[in-house]
Amino acid sequence: MSLLCGSGFSQSEGLLSENVVFTTEIAEDATPAVLARIRQAKKYPISEIKFEKGTYHFYPDKAFEKFTRISNHDDVLAKTAMPIFGMADLTINGQGSTFIFHGRMIPFLIEDSKNITITNVIVDWAEPFHSEGLIVANDEKNNSFDMELSKEYPYEIRNGQLIFVKEYYEHNLGQSILFDPTRNAIAFNAEVYTPITATRNSTFQHNLDKIKYKYKTDPRSKVEKVRGKEDNLKVEEVKPGTVRVFNHKQKLPPVGMVLVCKGDQSLNRLAPAFRITGTEGFNAKNVNVHHAGGMGLIAENSSDLILDSFNVTPSQGRMVSTTADATHFVGCRGKVVLKNCTFNNQLDDATNVHGTYQEVMDIIGKKSIGVRMGHAQQQGFTIGRANDTIGLVRLATSFFPYDYLTLKSTEYINGRYQIISFNEDLPAGLKVGDLIENVEGYPELLVQNCNISRNRARGLLISNPKKTIIENNYFSTEMEAILIPVESSHWFESGNAANLIIRNNTFQDNQHSGFNRGVIRFVTDDENHNIAFKNIEITNNKFHQFDNLILEISNVDGLLFQGNTITNSGSFPILYPDNPAITVNASKNIVFKKNKYMGKAKQILMKDELLPSLKFK
Amino acid sequence: MSLLCGSGFSQSEGLLSENVVFTTEIAEDATPAVLARIRQAKKYPISEIKFEKGTYHFYPDKAFEKFTRISNHDDVLAKTAMPIFGMADLTINGQGSTFIFHGRMIPFLIEDSKNITITNVIVDWAEPFHSEGLIVANDEKNNSFDMELSKEYPYEIRNGQLIFVKEYYEHNLGQSILFDPTRNAIAFNAEVYTPITATRNSTFQHNLDKIKYKYKTDPRSKVEKVRGKEDNLKVEEVKPGTVRVFNHKQKLPPVGMVLVCKGDQSLNRLAPAFRITGTEGFNAKNVNVHHAGGMGLIAENSSDLILDSFNVTPSQGRMVSTTADATHFVGCRGKVVLKNCTFNNQLDDATNVHGTYQEVMDIIGKKSIGVRMGHAQQQGFTIGRANDTIGLVRLATSFFPYDYLTLKSTEYINGRYQIISFNEDLPAGLKVGDLIENVEGYPELLVQNCNISRNRARGLLISNPKKTIIENNYFSTEMEAILIPVESSHWFESGNAANLIIRNNTFQDNQHSGFNRGVIRFVTDDENHNIAFKNIEITNNKFHQFDNLILEISNVDGLLFQGNTITNSGSFPILYPDNPAITVNASKNIVFKKNKYMGKAKQILMKDELLPSLKFK
């Protein structure tokens, strides 16, 4: 390997492992050299890959490609220079280098590995997967606004539709949200301006009722979702670099704001920075992800993932960092740790932790079932490993499993359909339409000393029945800072919450995009009085909110709210002056102790009839 | 397997192989039962699968799915009930059954197998991948035509664009051609009416020159081909079931004709009826393919494929059978036989036989090169097996290889890029930009007693340097009956022609769509005087053509044209009255003997200066 400036060997588990060093000689396109060495790793193991400090470009043209289904992303032909498949005890050390990716690539594709460490590296893209336009005029009479597009955002107008054209990629307006560049964050009350309405109902359809499906279809699938819809917006070029958008359905975005667009929802999650699956032991330390066409890190069916100073922040003057969640964990177990991280300006949550519900479609013999994946972006997901305990769930009856089986095997038939066999006979009561979840596929979660702010959507979205500690963090998010859901009808993300501690955090002006929702919120899709959440502690936090609603408690058994301080920040006008600070519904064993309320709500606590003597203290 | 009406066992190579029988009990959706048994075939081998005679439906919902790259098709998530992977000595006998497929499926997906026989089966689709509209009016003043769409073709209009909506699929107008229902064939002079012009240049582009690619891109790739283009046609609904199409750029299609559409070229080849790769020994006997969303049969890197009474014909009153070629063979060797076949009404050639050129992109060390696949639909193609002889080609210099190496291994990097290693050192003269082809990947081809008519495009497109016999066939095709090319710049289909015999065939009114081309045509992409074709015999054929041009000879060394009869059929008006019957260019050793000319050409033979004494006899 003439492109290596040096290499040494180290003994690891009896195998002679090499310490590989790449120099900036390969910087122009690092893909072929890095890939070539990693592809030899089975024969010549590697313990460390170091990069001489510098800026390395990675192009997809000579990258390794593999059809890959990624949870909460699109199915992609993943292209990578670093296919970390079946490797163990490997450290990749950028030594402060910047890796610039070009087009549809996955920088780190880690599968079925053990003890992988990535450190001292900055990940960015030459051209982002989203686009940003400065609002330079609006015209109420013609219901139009003008947007200026810098040379970072080449565009084309096709039949009145604005297309942002990139290296190896393009997107239309699609999903959008308004940023305020003076605050470098989502615009206050953004929900009255955006999203822009990309589609409307189409007018002419004929004989579509003649199309009959034998089985259930997904109205959100790529094939079905476009039916009955057409483009709503009409775009004209006013002068080169300035376009006028007609047909906006909400309030016109104010001059000086930045409209961020990322194209159609079913196409725009294609290039996460880190994808980890089937891996035991992953460490990221001092990693800066400036961009990704999807999430910063998506981990599935993995265990013991420690992210320390794993930061998601924008670069190159962009409003936006990653175009979806900063991090996301599906079916992960062992420890999941996020500490000392900054998650800024991404277009979705800072993290999600959940499992996956799969729907029973067929009962096949005594021990096997056919299951259906509900969401297109969960296709092909493997529910667990042999002998995992699988819960049988009927959400209308209970948020907790009504029975348990242990997994024998899963057989992949297609993305939507798998055959799952158990060690035991199926219970007589099992019905088509029931859900299954892996009750072992949840972690002990720690979120500590993180800054979660300036982003679209939530901070933490946690469906973790195991154990969660959220402490010493700063939250300033557009929606909920912490959302604790049981969700079953859209994303099919499994899990409830138990043993959750939220302490010593600061919540600053969350929900500032204008939703009438609390800062911390417990919520179920299925509206009933069943218990979904157990053993919750919310202590010693500071809530500095511009609006009233702080905490929504629902379907909870056992919640201690103690030592919290609540003020009104005065940062923005109050949007919902009639809201209380706290609501309690369908819950029991709720305790308020030693809190300080200095907010502006006329009524601090609003509750249903179940807890007549409950008082805010 | 309770769904089997009976089964027996037979001894085969020491393994106890089962004769499986399926009854019409599974007819409603045969996919799960058939798939379940085939998936067990490794453990419980099958020698025969019989179907009780009946009509069986196959749905994709519970079908086996696999990401599959298919030559001359799109990359697809292939769904099939019959994944014949690594099987041997298997017969599937439909006993006259009809298999009706629903949506995006591949009925027979055969990989890495030996001696597979498919017999007595009819393949059809519930809803076709193309659409047909009857022209009911046209209006020269407004430059529009009206089209009536029966209930077989549900549609929607989105932003003035007509979308044909199907089970699991939809397509726009895209590729189109005019059929004449009174003749049940492509309309005479169709080229003046169709294709309809689906796209035009877009007007507004800004900063697209800022997008720089490091490497060569494919302007025909899905990402690149849409740039600078927008929809040209505008469609309105006149009344339910009748649409008016504006902005047609050619002559308005006459009332009574049928416009056939199949959507965009880069999306519409997704569901061939048979896909065979890496297989030694394939027999199809008494198979009727009424439809496919792509080719009737596509075979790659396989050997000894015998198609006897393998018919491609339309059903259910449709104008169209398969939406692409009836059959197609890439890199196949041993014998390829098409006998007693009818290939009618498909939307592309009756067969193609060729190899694949791959372009040298990188010279990697002494024995390895990086190669690029030129066409998007050849991505991932494997050039051959270990020790195959690979020719190095520089088409500007010669149509034949300038040197040879033997293959050691191919390493798949991505769809466009592979690393190929040879047993020998690379020759010093090898240059980036040269092509490689597998000179062993061609068959002994026999096309005998076939009826090739009523279809779009050519009859046979043959680039086979080995040996080809074409005898006792009937041809009546829209373009060339037989096209013999060296092609390098669009499809990257390798091969020239040698040892080709065309005898005792009848050619009836080919080229009737109006191209100014011969019925049999030798042609090269690279215009020069080099020899591309050798040892050709065209004897005892009958040409009953409405127009003059019969034979175009170019770059040929050694051609005998003897005992042929040429008449003018009078079926249609002559389109090119000044054409000769035969042209000869850049050729030598051309012999005419004992032919009868009764046509209407003023000049029978037109030739260049190389053969001053050559005469038609």
Coordinates of N, CA and C in Angstrom, one line a residue, chain B residues 29 58 80 121 149 172 199 261 301 339 342 348 451 480 508 553:
Chain B
D29 N -54.2 -17.2 -3.9 CA -52.8 -16.6 -3.9 C -51.9 -17.8 -3.7
F58 N -50.9 -15.1 -8.3 CA -49.7 -14.9 -7.5 C -49.6 -13.4 -7.1
T80 N -40.8 -12.7 -6.0 CA -41.1 -13.9 -6.7 C -41.6 -15.0 -5.8
V121 N -47.2 -23.9 -19.4 CA -47.7 -22.9 -18.6 C -48.0 -21.6 -19.4
L149 N -60.1 5.9 -22.7 CA -59.5 4.9 -21.8 C -60.5 4.0 -21.2
N172 N -46.5 7.2 -16.3 CA -47.0 8.4 -17.1 C -47.0 8.0 -18.6
T199 N -41.1 15.1 -23.1 CA -40.4 16.1 -22.4 C -39.9 17.2 -23.4
C261 N -48.8 3.3 -24.4 CA -47.8 4.1 -23.5 C -47.3 3.2 -22.5
N301 N -25.2 -14.7 -18.7 CA -24.1 -15.6 -18.3 C -24.6 -17.0 -18.0
K339 N -36.9 -22.2 -31.2 CA -37.5 -22.8 -32.4 C -39.0 -22.9 -32.1
T342 N -43.6 -18.1 -31.4 CA -44.2 -16.9 -32.0 C -43.9 -15.7 -31.1
D348 N -40.6 -4.5 -28.0 CA -39.2 -4.4 -28.4 C -38.9 -5.6 -29.2
N451 N -42.3 -17.2 -35.8 CA -43.1 -16.1 -36.4 C -42.8 -14.9 -35.6
E480 N -36.0 -3.1 -38.6 CA -35.2 -4.1 -39.2 C -35.8 -5.5 -38.8
Q508 N -41.7 -10.1 -44.7 CA -43.0 -9.4 -45.2 C -43.1 -8.0 -44.6
I553 N -25.2 -3.6 -46.5 CA -24.0 -4.3 -46.2 C -22.9 -3.2 -45.9

